[in-house]
C-alpha positions as semicolon CSV with decimal commas, in nm:
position;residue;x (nm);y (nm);z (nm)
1;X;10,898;10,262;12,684
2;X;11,186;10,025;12,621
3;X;11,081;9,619;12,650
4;X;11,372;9,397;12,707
5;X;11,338;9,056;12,521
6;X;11,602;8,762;12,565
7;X;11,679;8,683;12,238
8;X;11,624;8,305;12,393
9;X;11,272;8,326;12,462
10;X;11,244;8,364;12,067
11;X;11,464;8,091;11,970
12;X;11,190;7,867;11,854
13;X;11,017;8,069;11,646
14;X;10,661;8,030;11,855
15;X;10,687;8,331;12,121
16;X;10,826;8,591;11,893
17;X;10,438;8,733;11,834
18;X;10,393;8,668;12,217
19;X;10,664;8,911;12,317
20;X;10,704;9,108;11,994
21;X;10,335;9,203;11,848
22;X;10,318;9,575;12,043
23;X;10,696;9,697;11,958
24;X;10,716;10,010;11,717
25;X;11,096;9,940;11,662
26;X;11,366;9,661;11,693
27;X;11,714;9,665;11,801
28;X;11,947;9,362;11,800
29;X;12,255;9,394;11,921
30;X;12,574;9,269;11,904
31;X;12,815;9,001;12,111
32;X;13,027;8,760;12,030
33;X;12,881;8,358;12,031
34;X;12,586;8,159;11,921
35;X;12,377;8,194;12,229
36;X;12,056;8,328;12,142
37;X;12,156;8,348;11,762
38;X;11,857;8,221;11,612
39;X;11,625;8,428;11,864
40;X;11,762;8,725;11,738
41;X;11,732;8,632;11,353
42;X;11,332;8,512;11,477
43;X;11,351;8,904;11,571
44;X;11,495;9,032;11,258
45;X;11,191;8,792;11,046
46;X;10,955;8,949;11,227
47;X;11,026;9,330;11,195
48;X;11,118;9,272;10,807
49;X;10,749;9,096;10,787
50;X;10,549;9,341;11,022
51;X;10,719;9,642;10,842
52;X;10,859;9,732;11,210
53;X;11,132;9,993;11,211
54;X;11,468;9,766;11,274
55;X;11,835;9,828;11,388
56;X;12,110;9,552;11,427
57;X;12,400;9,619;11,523
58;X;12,740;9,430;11,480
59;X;12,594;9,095;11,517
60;X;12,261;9,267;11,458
61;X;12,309;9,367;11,102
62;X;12,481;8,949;11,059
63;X;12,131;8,805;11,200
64;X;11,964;9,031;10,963
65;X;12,180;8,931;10,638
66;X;12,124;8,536;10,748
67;X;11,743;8,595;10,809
68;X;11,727;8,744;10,470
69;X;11,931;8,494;10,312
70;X;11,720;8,232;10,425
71;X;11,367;8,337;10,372
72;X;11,341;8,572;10,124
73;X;11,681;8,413;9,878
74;X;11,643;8,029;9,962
75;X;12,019;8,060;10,115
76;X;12,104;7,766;10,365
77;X;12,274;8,046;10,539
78;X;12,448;8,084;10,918
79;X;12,685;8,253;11,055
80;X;12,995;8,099;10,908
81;X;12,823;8,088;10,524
82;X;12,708;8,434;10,520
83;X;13,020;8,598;10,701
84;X;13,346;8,514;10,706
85;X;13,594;8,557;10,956
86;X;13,838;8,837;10,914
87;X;14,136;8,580;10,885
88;X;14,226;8,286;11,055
89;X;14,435;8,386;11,344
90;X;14,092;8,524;11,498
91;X;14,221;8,883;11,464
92;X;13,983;9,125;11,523
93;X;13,844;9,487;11,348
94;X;13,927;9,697;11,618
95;X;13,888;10,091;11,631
96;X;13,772;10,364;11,382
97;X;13,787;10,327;11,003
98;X;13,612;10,535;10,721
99;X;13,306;10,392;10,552
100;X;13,146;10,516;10,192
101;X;12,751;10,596;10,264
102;X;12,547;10,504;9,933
103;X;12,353;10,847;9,811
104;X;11,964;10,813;9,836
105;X;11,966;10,589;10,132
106;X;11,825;10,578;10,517
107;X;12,230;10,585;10,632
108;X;12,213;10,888;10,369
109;X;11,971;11,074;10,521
110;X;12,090;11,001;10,844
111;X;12,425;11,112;10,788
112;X;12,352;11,431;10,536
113;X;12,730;11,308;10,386
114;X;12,862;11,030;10,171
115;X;13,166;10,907;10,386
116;X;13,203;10,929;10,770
117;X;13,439;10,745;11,043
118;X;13,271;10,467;11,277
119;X;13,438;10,229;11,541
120;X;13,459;9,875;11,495
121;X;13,479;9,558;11,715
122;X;13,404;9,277;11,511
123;X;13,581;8,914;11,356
124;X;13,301;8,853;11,068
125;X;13,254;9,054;10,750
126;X;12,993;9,017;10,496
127;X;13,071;8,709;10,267
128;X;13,093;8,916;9,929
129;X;13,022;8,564;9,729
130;X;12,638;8,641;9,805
131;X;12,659;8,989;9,735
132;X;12,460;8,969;9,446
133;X;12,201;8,732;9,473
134;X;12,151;8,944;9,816
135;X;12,120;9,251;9,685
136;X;11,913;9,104;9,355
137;X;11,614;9,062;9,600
138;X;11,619;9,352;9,774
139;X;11,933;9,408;9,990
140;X;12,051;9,747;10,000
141;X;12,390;9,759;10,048
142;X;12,406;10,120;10,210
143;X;12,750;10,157;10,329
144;X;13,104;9,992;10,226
145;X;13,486;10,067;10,300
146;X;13,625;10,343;10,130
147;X;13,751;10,059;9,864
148;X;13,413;9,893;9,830
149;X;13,550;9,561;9,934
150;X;13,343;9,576;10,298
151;X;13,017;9,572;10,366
152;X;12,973;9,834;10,630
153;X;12,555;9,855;10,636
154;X;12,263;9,757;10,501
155;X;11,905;9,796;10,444
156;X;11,587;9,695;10,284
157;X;11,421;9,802;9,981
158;X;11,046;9,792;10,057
159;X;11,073;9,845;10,404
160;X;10,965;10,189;10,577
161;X;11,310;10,195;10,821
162;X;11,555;9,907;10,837
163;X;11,915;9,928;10,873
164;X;12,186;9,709;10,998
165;X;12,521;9,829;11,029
166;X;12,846;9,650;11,119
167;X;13,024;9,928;11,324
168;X;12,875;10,037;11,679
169;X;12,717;10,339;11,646
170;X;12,683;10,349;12,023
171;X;13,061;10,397;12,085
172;X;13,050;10,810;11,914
173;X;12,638;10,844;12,054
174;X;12,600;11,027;12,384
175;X;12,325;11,197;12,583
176;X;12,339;11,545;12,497
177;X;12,458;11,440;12,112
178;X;12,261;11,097;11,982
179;X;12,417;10,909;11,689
180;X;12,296;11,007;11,372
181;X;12,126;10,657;11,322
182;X;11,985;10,643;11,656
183;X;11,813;10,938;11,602
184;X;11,664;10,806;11,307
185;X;11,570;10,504;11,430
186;X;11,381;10,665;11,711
187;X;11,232;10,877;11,487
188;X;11,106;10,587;11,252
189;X;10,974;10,445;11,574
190;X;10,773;10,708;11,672
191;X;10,632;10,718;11,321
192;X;10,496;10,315;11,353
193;X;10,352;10,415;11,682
194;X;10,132;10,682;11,566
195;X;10,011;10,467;11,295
């Protein structure tokens, strides 16, 4: 079964266990504006403290690096700390692009290869000035341009299954051939289930 949450019934940080506490996996998604921003990072805390298999996507894998940034490195972090924006014309990442996948990691797995070609739709990148205090606690960074100057993905180190990535998988999944981290996801989910 799929639940359907409005990130803005989580905003405050007092339904999330109301609406979240019988999920076996989380997805946040991406878009473009601040409505339902900190909903979605109140989604991200909880699956990264409930060991709940976790995707984010685009915006997604942003919520997660501010959520992480806040509570587990002490970062006064939002969107415009943590990621930058591409340049200042408001130019966008459109289309596909190559991306490095680190060796020994869920994207690794995933993938069974170390570089592949997502699509991109996105104005913020990872703000590389936190990269390591990030990663110092935990961050994973999982995937980055073929010149290791963008972040691409993410995950967690003591976490059974969480990945954020800052392509759009679903642009290259379809029915009769699922994304690579889809199917992963899915299967981490049906692994907290059973549990």
């Amino acid at each position: 079964d799929i639940k359907w949450v409005s990130a803005e019934e989580l905003g405050n940080g007092k339904n999330t266990d109301k609406y979240l506490s019988d999920v076996h996996g989380i997805v946040v998604s991406g878009r473009f504006g601040e409505k339902g921003l900190n909903g979605k990072i109140e989604a991200v805390k909880y699956a990264r403290e409930n060991n709940i298999p976790f995707l984010g996507l685009c915006l997604g894998m942003q919520c997660a690096v501010i959520e992480f940034a806040r509570n587990v490195c002490g970062i006064d972090a939002d969107s415009e700390v943590i990621h930058k924006k591409r340049n200042s014309n408001g130019e966008m990442r459109l289309g596909s692009y190559s991306c490095n996948i680190k060796p020994g990691t869920l994207l690794y797995e995933a993938y069974g290869t170390d570089t592949v070609s997502e699509r991109y739709r996105n104005k913020y990148e990872f703000n590389n000035k936190y990269k390591e205090e990030i990663t110092s606690k935990g961050m994973i960074i999982s995937a980055t341009s073929p010149d290791e100057i963008l972040v691409e993905a993410i995950e967690l180190e003591r976490h059974p299954w969480f990945v954020g990535t800052q392509y759009h998988p679903e642009y290259k999944s379809r029915a009769n051939r699922p994304h690579p981290v889809f199917r992963e996801f899915i299967k981490a989910a049906l692994k907290h289930q059973q549990k």
